[in-house]
mmCIF file of C-alpha atoms in Angstrom:
data_model
loop_
_atom_site.group_PDB
_atom_site.id
_atom_site.type_symbol
_atom_site.label_atom_id
_atom_site.label_comp_id
_atom_site.label_asym_id
_atom_site.label_seq_id
_atom_site.Cartn_x
_atom_site.Cartn_y
_atom_site.Cartn_z
ATOM 1 C CA UNK A 1 -20.552 15.495 -0.312
ATOM 2 C CA UNK A 2 -19.001 17.969 -2.727
ATOM 3 C CA UNK A 3 -15.555 19.431 -3.302
ATOM 4 C CA UNK A 4 -14.574 22.806 -4.713
ATOM 5 C CA UNK A 5 -14.951 21.519 -8.274
ATOM 6 C CA UNK A 6 -18.522 20.374 -7.695
ATOM 7 C CA UNK A 7 -18.026 16.810 -6.549
ATOM 8 C CA UNK A 8 -14.445 15.731 -5.905
ATOM 9 C CA UNK A 9 -13.164 15.769 -2.344
ATOM 10 C CA UNK A 10 -10.170 13.507 -2.782
ATOM 11 C CA UNK A 11 -7.152 13.250 -5.079
ATOM 12 C CA UNK A 12 -5.515 9.834 -5.351
ATOM 13 C CA UNK A 13 -1.858 9.679 -6.393
ATOM 14 C CA UNK A 14 -0.904 6.098 -7.252
ATOM 15 C CA UNK A 15 2.870 5.818 -7.186
ATOM 16 C CA UNK A 16 4.544 3.511 -9.674
ATOM 17 C CA UNK A 17 8.022 2.960 -11.092
ATOM 18 C CA UNK A 18 9.977 0.195 -12.879
ATOM 19 C CA UNK A 19 9.320 -3.314 -11.508
ATOM 20 C CA UNK A 20 10.129 -6.817 -12.828
ATOM 21 C CA UNK A 21 6.585 -7.564 -14.063
ATOM 22 C CA UNK A 22 6.634 -4.824 -16.704
ATOM 23 C CA UNK A 23 5.470 -4.347 -19.420
ATOM 24 C CA UNK A 24 2.481 -6.157 -17.884
ATOM 25 C CA UNK A 25 -0.203 -3.915 -16.358
ATOM 26 C CA UNK A 26 -1.531 -6.758 -14.158
ATOM 27 C CA UNK A 27 -0.463 -5.201 -10.848
ATOM 28 C CA UNK A 28 -2.229 -1.895 -11.518
ATOM 29 C CA UNK A 29 -5.277 -3.680 -12.909
ATOM 30 C CA UNK A 30 -5.571 -5.643 -9.665
ATOM 31 C CA UNK A 31 -5.277 -2.415 -7.682
ATOM 32 C CA UNK A 32 -8.096 -0.772 -9.635
ATOM 33 C CA UNK A 33 -10.280 -3.848 -9.217
ATOM 34 C CA UNK A 34 -9.698 -3.592 -5.479
ATOM 35 C CA UNK A 35 -11.100 -0.036 -5.606
ATOM 36 C CA UNK A 36 -14.511 -1.658 -6.003
ATOM 37 C CA UNK A 37 -14.394 -2.253 -2.252
ATOM 38 C CA UNK A 38 -14.017 1.490 -1.543
ATOM 39 C CA UNK A 39 -17.485 3.045 -1.456
ATOM 40 C CA UNK A 40 -18.063 5.820 -4.049
ATOM 41 C CA UNK A 41 -14.350 6.173 -4.760
ATOM 42 C CA UNK A 42 -14.904 6.910 -8.465
ATOM 43 C CA UNK A 43 -17.347 9.707 -7.634
ATOM 44 C CA UNK A 44 -15.492 11.305 -4.731
ATOM 45 C CA UNK A 45 -11.947 11.069 -6.097
ATOM 46 C CA UNK A 46 -9.775 12.245 -8.938
ATOM 47 C CA UNK A 47 -7.271 9.489 -9.714
ATOM 48 C CA UNK A 48 -3.763 9.960 -11.097
ATOM 49 C CA UNK A 49 -1.102 7.344 -11.750
ATOM 50 C CA UNK A 50 2.170 9.017 -10.759
ATOM 51 C CA UNK A 51 4.888 7.443 -12.908
ATOM 52 C CA UNK A 52 8.390 8.161 -11.665
ATOM 53 C CA UNK A 53 11.371 8.414 -14.007
ATOM 54 C CA UNK A 54 14.503 6.272 -13.770
ATOM 55 C CA UNK A 55 18.273 6.285 -14.221
ATOM 56 C CA UNK A 56 19.380 3.934 -16.976
ATOM 57 C CA UNK A 57 22.764 2.392 -16.257
ATOM 58 C CA UNK A 58 25.318 0.844 -18.573
ATOM 59 C CA UNK A 59 25.907 -2.872 -19.059
ATOM 60 C CA UNK A 60 29.213 -2.476 -17.221
ATOM 61 C CA UNK A 61 27.501 -0.890 -14.228
ATOM 62 C CA UNK A 62 24.929 -3.672 -14.260
ATOM 63 C CA UNK A 63 27.681 -6.303 -14.161
ATOM 64 C CA UNK A 64 29.204 -4.473 -11.199
ATOM 65 C CA UNK A 65 25.908 -4.742 -9.344
ATOM 66 C CA UNK A 66 25.190 -1.008 -9.392
ATOM 67 C CA UNK A 67 21.597 -1.444 -10.470
ATOM 68 C CA UNK A 68 18.660 -1.462 -8.074
ATOM 69 C CA UNK A 69 14.959 -1.084 -8.809
ATOM 70 C CA UNK A 70 14.270 0.463 -5.399
ATOM 71 C CA UNK A 71 16.918 3.097 -6.104
ATOM 72 C CA UNK A 72 15.555 3.763 -9.595
ATOM 73 C CA UNK A 73 18.782 2.595 -11.260
ATOM 74 C CA UNK A 74 17.804 0.099 -13.936
ATOM 75 C CA UNK A 75 19.317 -1.769 -16.859
ATOM 76 C CA UNK A 76 18.466 -0.939 -20.460
ATOM 77 C CA UNK A 77 16.191 -4.008 -20.573
ATOM 78 C CA UNK A 78 14.200 -2.942 -17.503
ATOM 79 C CA UNK A 79 14.012 0.627 -18.825
ATOM 80 C CA UNK A 80 12.672 -0.561 -22.182
ATOM 81 C CA UNK A 81 10.035 -2.745 -20.522
ATOM 82 C CA UNK A 82 8.963 0.207 -18.338
ATOM 83 C CA UNK A 83 8.545 2.405 -21.415
ATOM 84 C CA UNK A 84 6.461 -0.338 -23.030
ATOM 85 C CA UNK A 85 4.424 -0.577 -19.828
ATOM 86 C CA UNK A 86 3.633 3.156 -19.867
ATOM 87 C CA UNK A 87 2.670 2.988 -23.539
ATOM 88 C CA UNK A 88 0.378 0.029 -22.873
ATOM 89 C CA UNK A 89 -1.098 1.764 -19.850
ATOM 90 C CA UNK A 90 -2.001 4.866 -21.879
ATOM 91 C CA UNK A 91 -3.973 2.710 -24.285
ATOM 92 C CA UNK A 92 -5.873 0.974 -21.486
ATOM 93 C CA UNK A 93 -6.967 3.960 -19.398
ATOM 94 C CA UNK A 94 -10.355 4.227 -21.076
ATOM 95 C CA UNK A 95 -11.067 0.516 -20.506
ATOM 96 C CA UNK A 96 -12.077 -1.374 -17.343
ATOM 97 C CA UNK A 97 -10.772 -1.743 -14.721
ATOM 98 C CA UNK A 98 -9.147 1.690 -15.113
ATOM 99 C CA UNK A 99 -12.394 3.140 -16.431
ATOM 100 C CA UNK A 100 -15.501 2.218 -14.402
ATOM 101 C CA UNK A 101 -17.861 -0.335 -15.881
ATOM 102 C CA UNK A 102 -21.088 0.860 -17.507
ATOM 103 C CA UNK A 103 -23.056 -0.257 -14.465
ATOM 104 C CA UNK A 104 -21.035 1.916 -12.081
ATOM 105 C CA UNK A 105 -22.947 5.140 -12.754
ATOM 106 C CA UNK A 106 -26.243 3.388 -12.150
ATOM 107 C CA UNK A 107 -25.045 1.656 -8.990
ATOM 108 C CA UNK A 108 -23.599 4.885 -7.561
ATOM 109 C CA UNK A 109 -26.640 7.016 -8.487
ATOM 110 C CA UNK A 110 -24.467 9.414 -10.446
ATOM 111 C CA UNK A 111 -24.256 10.409 -14.097
ATOM 112 C CA UNK A 112 -21.120 9.869 -16.157
ATOM 113 C CA UNK A 113 -20.040 13.502 -15.735
ATOM 114 C CA UNK A 114 -19.498 12.900 -12.018
ATOM 115 C CA UNK A 115 -17.001 10.108 -12.605
ATOM 116 C CA UNK A 116 -13.480 11.320 -13.359
ATOM 117 C CA UNK A 117 -11.220 9.588 -15.840
ATOM 118 C CA UNK A 118 -7.873 8.240 -14.693
ATOM 119 C CA UNK A 119 -4.899 10.306 -15.841
ATOM 120 C CA UNK A 120 -1.162 9.639 -15.906
ATOM 121 C CA UNK A 121 1.522 11.965 -14.563
ATOM 122 C CA UNK A 122 4.789 10.962 -16.232
ATOM 123 C CA UNK A 123 7.897 12.426 -14.623
ATOM 124 C CA UNK A 124 10.746 12.694 -17.154
ATOM 125 C CA UNK A 125 13.516 12.199 -14.568
ATOM 126 C CA UNK A 126 13.897 9.954 -11.583
ATOM 127 C CA UNK A 127 12.722 11.524 -8.338
ATOM 128 C CA UNK A 128 12.160 8.753 -5.837
ATOM 129 C CA UNK A 129 9.015 8.364 -3.765
ATOM 130 C CA UNK A 130 8.930 11.528 -1.633
ATOM 131 C CA UNK A 131 10.218 13.999 -4.276
ATOM 132 C CA UNK A 132 7.765 12.492 -6.819
ATOM 133 C CA UNK A 133 4.856 13.196 -4.477
ATOM 134 C CA UNK A 134 6.075 16.759 -3.966
ATOM 135 C CA UNK A 135 6.427 17.206 -7.742
ATOM 136 C CA UNK A 136 2.759 16.270 -8.202
ATOM 137 C CA UNK A 137 1.778 18.877 -5.613
ATOM 138 C CA UNK A 138 4.070 21.512 -7.158
ATOM 139 C CA UNK A 139 2.589 20.887 -10.615
ATOM 140 C CA UNK A 140 -0.880 21.636 -9.277
ATOM 141 C CA UNK A 141 -2.477 18.213 -9.555
ATOM 142 C CA UNK A 142 -3.738 18.181 -5.965
ATOM 143 C CA UNK A 143 -6.546 20.743 -5.624
ATOM 144 C CA UNK A 144 -8.935 18.815 -3.364
ATOM 145 C CA UNK A 145 -9.122 19.131 0.456
ATOM 146 C CA UNK A 146 -7.978 15.526 0.893
ATOM 147 C CA UNK A 147 -5.283 13.441 -0.733
ATOM 148 C CA UNK A 148 -4.544 9.710 -0.826
ATOM 149 C CA UNK A 149 -0.967 8.742 -1.633
ATOM 150 C CA UNK A 150 -1.377 5.137 -2.746
ATOM 151 C CA UNK A 151 1.179 2.460 -3.542
ATOM 152 C CA UNK A 152 0.803 0.344 -6.682
ATOM 153 C CA UNK A 153 1.133 -2.877 -4.667
ATOM 154 C CA UNK A 154 -1.257 -2.087 -1.780
ATOM 155 C CA UNK A 155 -4.715 -3.597 -2.402
ATOM 156 C CA UNK A 156 -8.040 -3.178 -0.642
ATOM 157 C CA UNK A 157 -9.363 -6.579 0.409
ATOM 158 C CA UNK A 158 -12.238 -5.481 2.652
ATOM 159 C CA UNK A 159 -14.939 -2.848 2.349
ATOM 160 C CA UNK A 160 -13.949 0.766 3.091
ATOM 161 C CA UNK A 161 -16.570 3.356 4.194
ATOM 162 C CA UNK A 162 -14.958 6.223 2.274
ATOM 163 C CA UNK A 163 -17.827 8.751 2.595
ATOM 164 C CA UNK A 164 -17.909 8.290 6.367
ATOM 165 C CA UNK A 165 -14.134 8.663 6.619
ATOM 166 C CA UNK A 166 -14.114 11.889 4.591
ATOM 167 C CA UNK A 167 -17.076 13.371 6.444
ATOM 168 C CA UNK A 168 -15.457 12.624 9.807
ATOM 169 C CA UNK A 169 -12.214 14.241 8.643
ATOM 170 C CA UNK A 170 -14.134 17.294 7.430
ATOM 171 C CA UNK A 171 -15.758 17.651 10.854
ATOM 172 C CA UNK A 172 -12.587 17.135 12.935
ATOM 173 C CA UNK A 173 -9.396 19.117 12.285
ATOM 174 C CA UNK A 174 -7.405 16.908 14.656
ATOM 175 C CA UNK A 175 -7.903 13.960 12.282
ATOM 176 C CA UNK A 176 -5.067 14.557 9.828
ATOM 177 C CA UNK A 177 -4.478 11.103 8.369
ATOM 178 C CA UNK A 178 -6.452 7.838 8.330
ATOM 179 C CA UNK A 179 -4.792 4.500 7.610
ATOM 180 C CA UNK A 180 -6.492 1.200 6.905
ATOM 181 C CA UNK A 181 -5.861 -1.942 8.896
ATOM 182 C CA UNK A 182 -3.022 -4.234 7.845
ATOM 183 C CA UNK A 183 -1.317 -7.162 9.553
ATOM 184 C CA UNK A 184 0.948 -4.647 11.331
ATOM 185 C CA UNK A 185 -1.942 -2.723 12.896
ATOM 186 C CA UNK A 186 -4.372 -5.466 13.935
ATOM 187 C CA UNK A 187 -4.514 -5.464 17.769
ATOM 188 C CA UNK A 188 -2.373 -2.331 17.634
ATOM 189 C CA UNK A 189 -3.055 -1.124 21.178
ATOM 190 C CA UNK A 190 -1.868 -4.447 22.639
ATOM 191 C CA UNK A 191 1.177 -4.595 20.386
ATOM 192 C CA UNK A 192 2.250 -1.044 21.215
ATOM 193 C CA UNK A 193 1.862 -1.646 24.944
ATOM 194 C CA UNK A 194 3.874 -4.866 24.709
ATOM 195 C CA UNK A 195 6.708 -3.568 22.545
ATOM 196 C CA UNK A 196 7.077 0.056 23.661
ATOM 197 C CA UNK A 197 5.344 0.055 27.059
ATOM 198 C CA UNK A 198 3.136 2.806 25.647
ATOM 199 C CA UNK A 199 -0.569 2.973 26.493
ATOM 200 C CA UNK A 200 -2.687 4.267 23.594
ATOM 201 C CA UNK A 201 -6.051 3.348 25.119
ATOM 202 C CA UNK A 202 -6.807 6.863 26.489
ATOM 203 C CA UNK A 203 -6.320 8.339 23.000
ATOM 204 C CA UNK A 204 -8.541 5.873 21.113
ATOM 205 C CA UNK A 205 -11.487 7.696 19.482
ATOM 206 C CA UNK A 206 -14.745 5.779 19.454
ATOM 207 C CA UNK A 207 -17.937 6.536 17.533
ATOM 208 C CA UNK A 208 -16.538 9.673 15.922
ATOM 209 C CA UNK A 209 -18.946 11.292 13.490
ATOM 210 C CA UNK A 210 -20.395 8.802 11.019
ATOM 211 C CA UNK A 211 -17.783 6.123 11.744
ATOM 212 C CA UNK A 212 -18.891 2.868 13.318
ATOM 213 C CA UNK A 213 -15.276 1.887 13.961
ATOM 214 C CA UNK A 214 -12.729 3.222 16.441
ATOM 215 C CA UNK A 215 -9.758 5.362 15.448
ATOM 216 C CA UNK A 216 -6.499 4.211 17.038
ATOM 217 C CA UNK A 217 -3.537 6.632 17.158
ATOM 218 C CA UNK A 218 -0.372 5.436 15.461
ATOM 219 C CA UNK A 219 3.093 5.682 17.004
ATOM 220 C CA UNK A 220 4.957 5.286 13.705
ATOM 221 C CA UNK A 221 4.517 7.203 10.444
ATOM 222 C CA UNK A 222 3.689 4.593 7.799
ATOM 223 C CA UNK A 223 4.168 5.154 4.077
ATOM 224 C CA UNK A 224 1.247 2.919 3.136
ATOM 225 C CA UNK A 225 -1.922 3.912 1.304
ATOM 226 C CA UNK A 226 -3.836 6.356 3.527
ATOM 227 C CA UNK A 227 -6.172 9.357 3.328
ATOM 228 C CA UNK A 228 -4.781 12.665 4.565
ATOM 229 C CA UNK A 229 -5.721 16.292 4.728
ATOM 230 C CA UNK A 230 -4.038 18.094 1.838
ATOM 231 C CA UNK A 231 -2.700 20.854 4.104
ATOM 232 C CA UNK A 232 -1.200 18.130 6.334
ATOM 233 C CA UNK A 233 0.996 17.201 3.378
ATOM 234 C CA UNK A 234 1.796 20.716 2.202
ATOM 235 C CA UNK A 235 2.396 22.260 5.644
ATOM 236 C CA UNK A 236 3.955 19.319 7.468
ATOM 237 C CA UNK A 237 4.783 16.092 5.626
ATOM 238 C CA UNK A 238 6.436 17.688 2.574
ATOM 239 C CA UNK A 239 7.629 20.841 4.354
ATOM 240 C CA UNK A 240 11.211 19.645 4.719
ATOM 241 C CA UNK A 241 14.315 19.211 2.540
ATOM 242 C CA UNK A 242 13.888 16.219 0.230
ATOM 243 C CA UNK A 243 16.740 14.527 -1.547
ATOM 244 C CA UNK A 244 16.686 12.351 -4.629
ATOM 245 C CA UNK A 245 15.358 8.918 -3.679
ATOM 246 C CA UNK A 246 13.949 9.871 -0.271
ATOM 247 C CA UNK A 247 11.035 7.884 1.184
ATOM 248 C CA UNK A 248 8.641 9.572 3.608
ATOM 249 C CA UNK A 249 8.412 6.562 5.912
ATOM 250 C CA UNK A 250 12.188 6.538 6.279
ATOM 251 C CA UNK A 251 12.195 10.274 7.030
ATOM 252 C CA UNK A 252 9.248 10.363 9.427
ATOM 253 C CA UNK A 253 8.641 6.849 10.782
ATOM 254 C CA UNK A 254 11.244 6.608 13.525
ATOM 255 C CA UNK A 255 11.089 10.366 14.090
ATOM 256 C CA UNK A 256 7.449 10.063 15.188
ATOM 257 C CA UNK A 257 8.199 7.031 17.347
ATOM 258 C CA UNK A 258 10.988 8.851 19.190
ATOM 259 C CA UNK A 259 8.754 11.885 19.686
ATOM 260 C CA UNK A 260 5.981 9.712 21.115
ATOM 261 C CA UNK A 261 8.435 7.996 23.464
ATOM 262 C CA UNK A 262 10.060 11.206 24.673
ATOM 263 C CA UNK A 263 7.011 13.450 25.110
ATOM 264 C CA UNK A 264 4.374 10.787 25.648
ATOM 265 C CA UNK A 265 1.404 9.962 23.400
ATOM 266 C CA UNK A 266 -0.946 12.605 24.815
ATOM 267 C CA UNK A 267 1.518 15.443 24.179
ATOM 268 C CA UNK A 268 3.176 14.228 20.985
ATOM 269 C CA UNK A 269 0.434 12.639 18.911
ATOM 270 C CA UNK A 270 -1.596 15.794 18.094
ATOM 271 C CA UNK A 271 1.344 16.977 15.963
ATOM 272 C CA UNK A 272 1.267 13.800 13.879
ATOM 273 C CA UNK A 273 -2.491 13.275 13.830
ATOM 274 C CA UNK A 274 -2.355 9.851 12.170
ATOM 275 C CA UNK A 275 -4.808 7.105 13.074
ATOM 276 C CA UNK A 276 -5.743 3.634 11.860
ATOM 277 C CA UNK A 277 -9.402 2.765 11.330
ATOM 278 C CA UNK A 278 -9.977 -0.317 13.486
ATOM 279 C CA UNK A 279 -12.230 -2.515 11.362
ATOM 280 C CA UNK A 280 -10.958 -5.628 13.138
ATOM 281 C CA UNK A 281 -9.656 -7.230 9.961
ATOM 282 C CA UNK A 282 -7.024 -6.825 7.275
ATOM 283 C CA UNK A 283 -8.268 -4.129 4.897
ATOM 284 C CA UNK A 284 -5.052 -3.209 3.090
ATOM 285 C CA UNK A 285 -2.953 -6.028 1.640
ATOM 286 C CA UNK A 286 0.636 -5.479 0.557
ATOM 287 C CA UNK A 287 2.173 -7.512 -2.260
ATOM 288 C CA UNK A 288 5.760 -6.667 -3.043
ATOM 289 C CA UNK A 289 5.853 -5.364 -6.605
ATOM 290 C CA UNK A 290 9.599 -5.979 -6.692
ATOM 291 C CA UNK A 291 9.065 -9.716 -6.037
ATOM 292 C CA UNK A 292 6.551 -10.347 -8.833
ATOM 293 C CA UNK A 293 6.945 -10.910 -12.542
ATOM 294 C CA UNK A 294 4.623 -11.577 -15.445
ATOM 295 C CA UNK A 295 3.554 -15.215 -15.352
ATOM 296 C CA UNK A 296 4.642 -17.377 -18.262
ATOM 297 C CA UNK A 297 3.497 -20.703 -19.577
ATOM 298 C CA UNK A 298 5.825 -23.571 -20.311
ATOM 299 C CA UNK A 299 6.230 -22.249 -23.838
ATOM 300 C CA UNK A 300 7.230 -18.844 -22.522
ATOM 301 C CA UNK A 301 4.061 -16.998 -23.507
ATOM 302 C CA UNK A 302 2.255 -14.815 -20.978
ATOM 303 C CA UNK A 303 -0.774 -16.461 -19.403
ATOM 304 C CA UNK A 304 -3.438 -15.208 -16.965
ATOM 305 C CA UNK A 305 -2.192 -17.319 -14.066
ATOM 306 C CA UNK A 306 -3.183 -16.526 -10.481
ATOM 307 C CA UNK A 307 -0.152 -16.977 -8.259
ATOM 308 C CA UNK A 308 0.307 -16.020 -4.605
ATOM 309 C CA UNK A 309 2.878 -13.249 -4.452
ATOM 310 C CA UNK A 310 2.310 -11.844 -0.992
ATOM 311 C CA UNK A 311 5.330 -11.434 1.296
ATOM 312 C CA UNK A 312 4.551 -14.696 3.053
ATOM 313 C CA UNK A 313 3.440 -16.782 0.063
ATOM 314 C CA UNK A 314 5.637 -19.720 -0.877
ATOM 315 C CA UNK A 315 3.450 -22.134 -2.851
ATOM 316 C CA UNK A 316 0.847 -21.991 -5.578
ATOM 317 C CA UNK A 317 -2.774 -21.772 -4.462
ATOM 318 C CA UNK A 318 -5.700 -22.056 -6.819
ATOM 319 C CA UNK A 319 -8.618 -19.735 -5.982
ATOM 320 C CA UNK A 320 -12.155 -21.027 -5.889
ATOM 321 C CA UNK A 321 -15.327 -19.147 -6.781
ATOM 322 C CA UNK A 322 -16.190 -18.449 -3.163
ATOM 323 C CA UNK A 323 -12.960 -16.588 -2.403
ATOM 324 C CA UNK A 324 -14.045 -13.238 -3.859
ATOM 325 C CA UNK A 325 -15.140 -11.802 -0.534
ATOM 326 C CA UNK A 326 -13.956 -9.832 2.448
ATOM 327 C CA UNK A 327 -11.477 -11.281 4.878
ATOM 328 C CA UNK A 328 -12.765 -12.993 8.023
ATOM 329 C CA UNK A 329 -13.989 -10.529 10.641
ATOM 330 C CA UNK A 330 -11.059 -11.263 12.930
ATOM 331 C CA UNK A 331 -7.645 -12.465 11.823
ATOM 332 C CA UNK A 332 -5.661 -14.824 14.053
ATOM 333 C CA UNK A 333 -3.043 -13.146 16.233
ATOM 334 C CA UNK A 334 0.404 -13.994 17.496
ATOM 335 C CA UNK A 335 0.015 -12.212 20.845
ATOM 336 C CA UNK A 336 1.009 -15.247 22.899
ATOM 337 C CA UNK A 337 4.386 -15.498 21.182
ATOM 338 C CA UNK A 338 5.059 -11.755 20.993
ATOM 339 C CA UNK A 339 5.172 -11.278 17.222
ATOM 340 C CA UNK A 340 4.552 -7.727 15.959
ATOM 341 C CA UNK A 341 2.947 -8.745 12.665
ATOM 342 C CA UNK A 342 -0.368 -10.590 12.944
ATOM 343 C CA UNK A 343 -0.608 -13.886 11.078
ATOM 344 C CA UNK A 344 -2.545 -13.638 7.831
ATOM 345 C CA UNK A 345 -5.952 -15.255 7.592
ATOM 346 C CA UNK A 346 -5.841 -15.176 3.775
ATOM 347 C CA UNK A 347 -3.460 -14.652 0.896
ATOM 348 C CA UNK A 348 -4.137 -12.747 -2.294
ATOM 349 C CA UNK A 349 -3.504 -13.925 -5.829
ATOM 350 C CA UNK A 350 -3.144 -11.694 -8.886
ATOM 351 C CA UNK A 351 -3.937 -12.975 -12.385
ATOM 352 C CA UNK A 352 -0.965 -12.663 -14.708
ATOM 353 C CA UNK A 353 1.727 -12.495 -12.022
ATOM 354 C CA UNK A 354 3.915 -14.997 -10.255
ATOM 355 C CA UNK A 355 6.389 -14.914 -7.413
ATOM 356 C CA UNK A 356 10.081 -14.388 -8.118
ATOM 357 C CA UNK A 357 11.713 -17.030 -5.984
ATOM 358 C CA UNK A 358 15.200 -16.771 -4.547
ATOM 359 C CA UNK A 359 17.706 -17.822 -7.172
ATOM 360 C CA UNK A 360 15.121 -17.282 -9.952
ATOM 361 C CA UNK A 361 13.432 -20.612 -9.473
ATOM 362 C CA UNK A 362 16.177 -22.448 -7.640
ATOM 363 C CA UNK A 363 16.271 -23.121 -3.930
ATOM 364 C CA UNK A 364 18.444 -20.820 -1.848
ATOM 365 C CA UNK A 365 20.292 -22.177 1.154
ATOM 366 C CA UNK A 366 19.227 -20.983 4.571
ATOM 367 C CA UNK A 367 21.517 -18.235 5.931
ATOM 368 C CA UNK A 368 24.264 -19.268 8.306
ATOM 369 C CA UNK A 369 24.119 -18.082 11.908
ATOM 370 C CA UNK A 370 21.154 -17.826 14.223
ATOM 371 C CA UNK A 371 18.405 -15.316 13.457
ATOM 372 C CA UNK A 372 18.069 -13.135 16.570
ATOM 373 C CA UNK A 373 14.527 -11.810 16.117
ATOM 374 C CA UNK A 374 11.116 -13.502 16.154
ATOM 375 C CA UNK A 375 9.610 -15.091 13.068
ATOM 376 C CA UNK A 376 6.666 -13.074 11.710
ATOM 377 C CA UNK A 377 4.908 -16.343 10.831
ATOM 378 C CA UNK A 378 5.069 -18.445 14.007
ATOM 379 C CA UNK A 379 6.505 -16.008 16.552
ATOM 380 C CA UNK A 380 9.416 -18.259 17.536
ATOM 381 C CA UNK A 381 12.973 -16.927 17.771
ATOM 382 C CA UNK A 382 15.790 -18.337 15.676
ATOM 383 C CA UNK A 383 14.539 -17.995 12.080
ATOM 384 C CA UNK A 384 12.809 -15.517 9.769
ATOM 385 C CA UNK A 385 9.430 -16.099 8.117
ATOM 386 C CA UNK A 386 11.169 -17.122 4.864
ATOM 387 C CA UNK A 387 12.662 -20.128 6.633
ATOM 388 C CA UNK A 388 9.807 -20.945 8.993
ATOM 389 C CA UNK A 389 9.328 -24.733 9.352
ATOM 390 C CA UNK A 390 5.558 -24.222 9.659
ATOM 391 C CA UNK A 391 5.276 -22.393 6.312
ATOM 392 C CA UNK A 392 3.897 -25.275 4.297
ATOM 393 C CA UNK A 393 1.469 -26.220 7.085
ATOM 394 C CA UNK A 394 0.215 -22.621 7.358
ATOM 395 C CA UNK A 395 -0.633 -22.519 3.658
ATOM 396 C CA UNK A 396 -3.224 -25.219 4.264
ATOM 397 C CA UNK A 397 -4.958 -23.180 6.967
ATOM 398 C CA UNK A 398 -5.679 -19.903 5.159
ATOM 399 C CA UNK A 399 -8.212 -18.712 2.619
ATOM 400 C CA UNK A 400 -7.382 -17.254 -0.767
ATOM 401 C CA UNK A 401 -8.437 -13.804 -1.939
ATOM 402 C CA UNK A 402 -8.851 -13.625 -5.696
ATOM 403 C CA UNK A 403 -7.977 -10.170 -7.065
ATOM 404 C CA UNK A 404 -9.258 -11.075 -10.516
#
């Protein structure tokens, strides 16, 4: 499989911006280690770390609560730590895990010239997610037929057949975007039928090309790590007015859902062309980068501590040697109780990071008033997953994935 430049078919844009764990590079290091699960990724892909700019606010604005990492408005302290992070990152790019290990060329049957080096794209001003992606395209960084817009806190935790995915996309123009299974897309056909009374079964693609897994059409445009046709981005996804701070999922997610509901899946979905590869397990794991910080010892010094920082982690879990493996073939589901998000069968830990708890270490009181939706953890109505009474019990019934 070769691209126009001799070997690359895919450009990966890893989006990053100021987060509490900086100047630590632990989050990105864990992401690059997770790339080991993606077959031939270093040979088939050019990899860029797309570093957004930021707006530095005054101390007075910070006191008034006008800061916000998601909005790119940060204090002078956060800005300084982000600059230190970028400086540290530049120095590390020629070292593992950013650079492949010496054994990679041998294992992939390719010489060193076939393996691209990771590069940084540093945007001098704040753009926000969608405009930053467009800036990378406009600057000419994406020259391959396929592109993967990746998030710095989305990790691969199961094997990904990248060559088969790319070959199938090359052979089928209707396949515009391929997502990887997360807790939101496990048992997706059942969930979509239950929540939206929409039957996706007739549109499921089985045994396409080299793929041994089915392709399930999506009803919502997700902004998670996925592989897309480059012209899908240039001619459709980015072909719209973008404002400072825009996010593609916020622009397109509900828009696709409404289109699917109004015109029906068979008529509407060809426009969107996005599918999830049904591997029957969680493949892409999201850890909130905004809820993690560099781990510190009692004395205040950084230490390589593995702490669970996933969205549903609430206690420390120590990984064992046998946890460096794929997730179980089938994760448990919450179908009986009607929850949209499937219960996790494992939680990831990242060396060097720890969870930022509510109140910065203190316990936060449960919110007043009854929660009207279902808990993502147990499926019962009346509380959110953060306040689920079964949380501590659940932690005893899951495996740990070590991203070291």
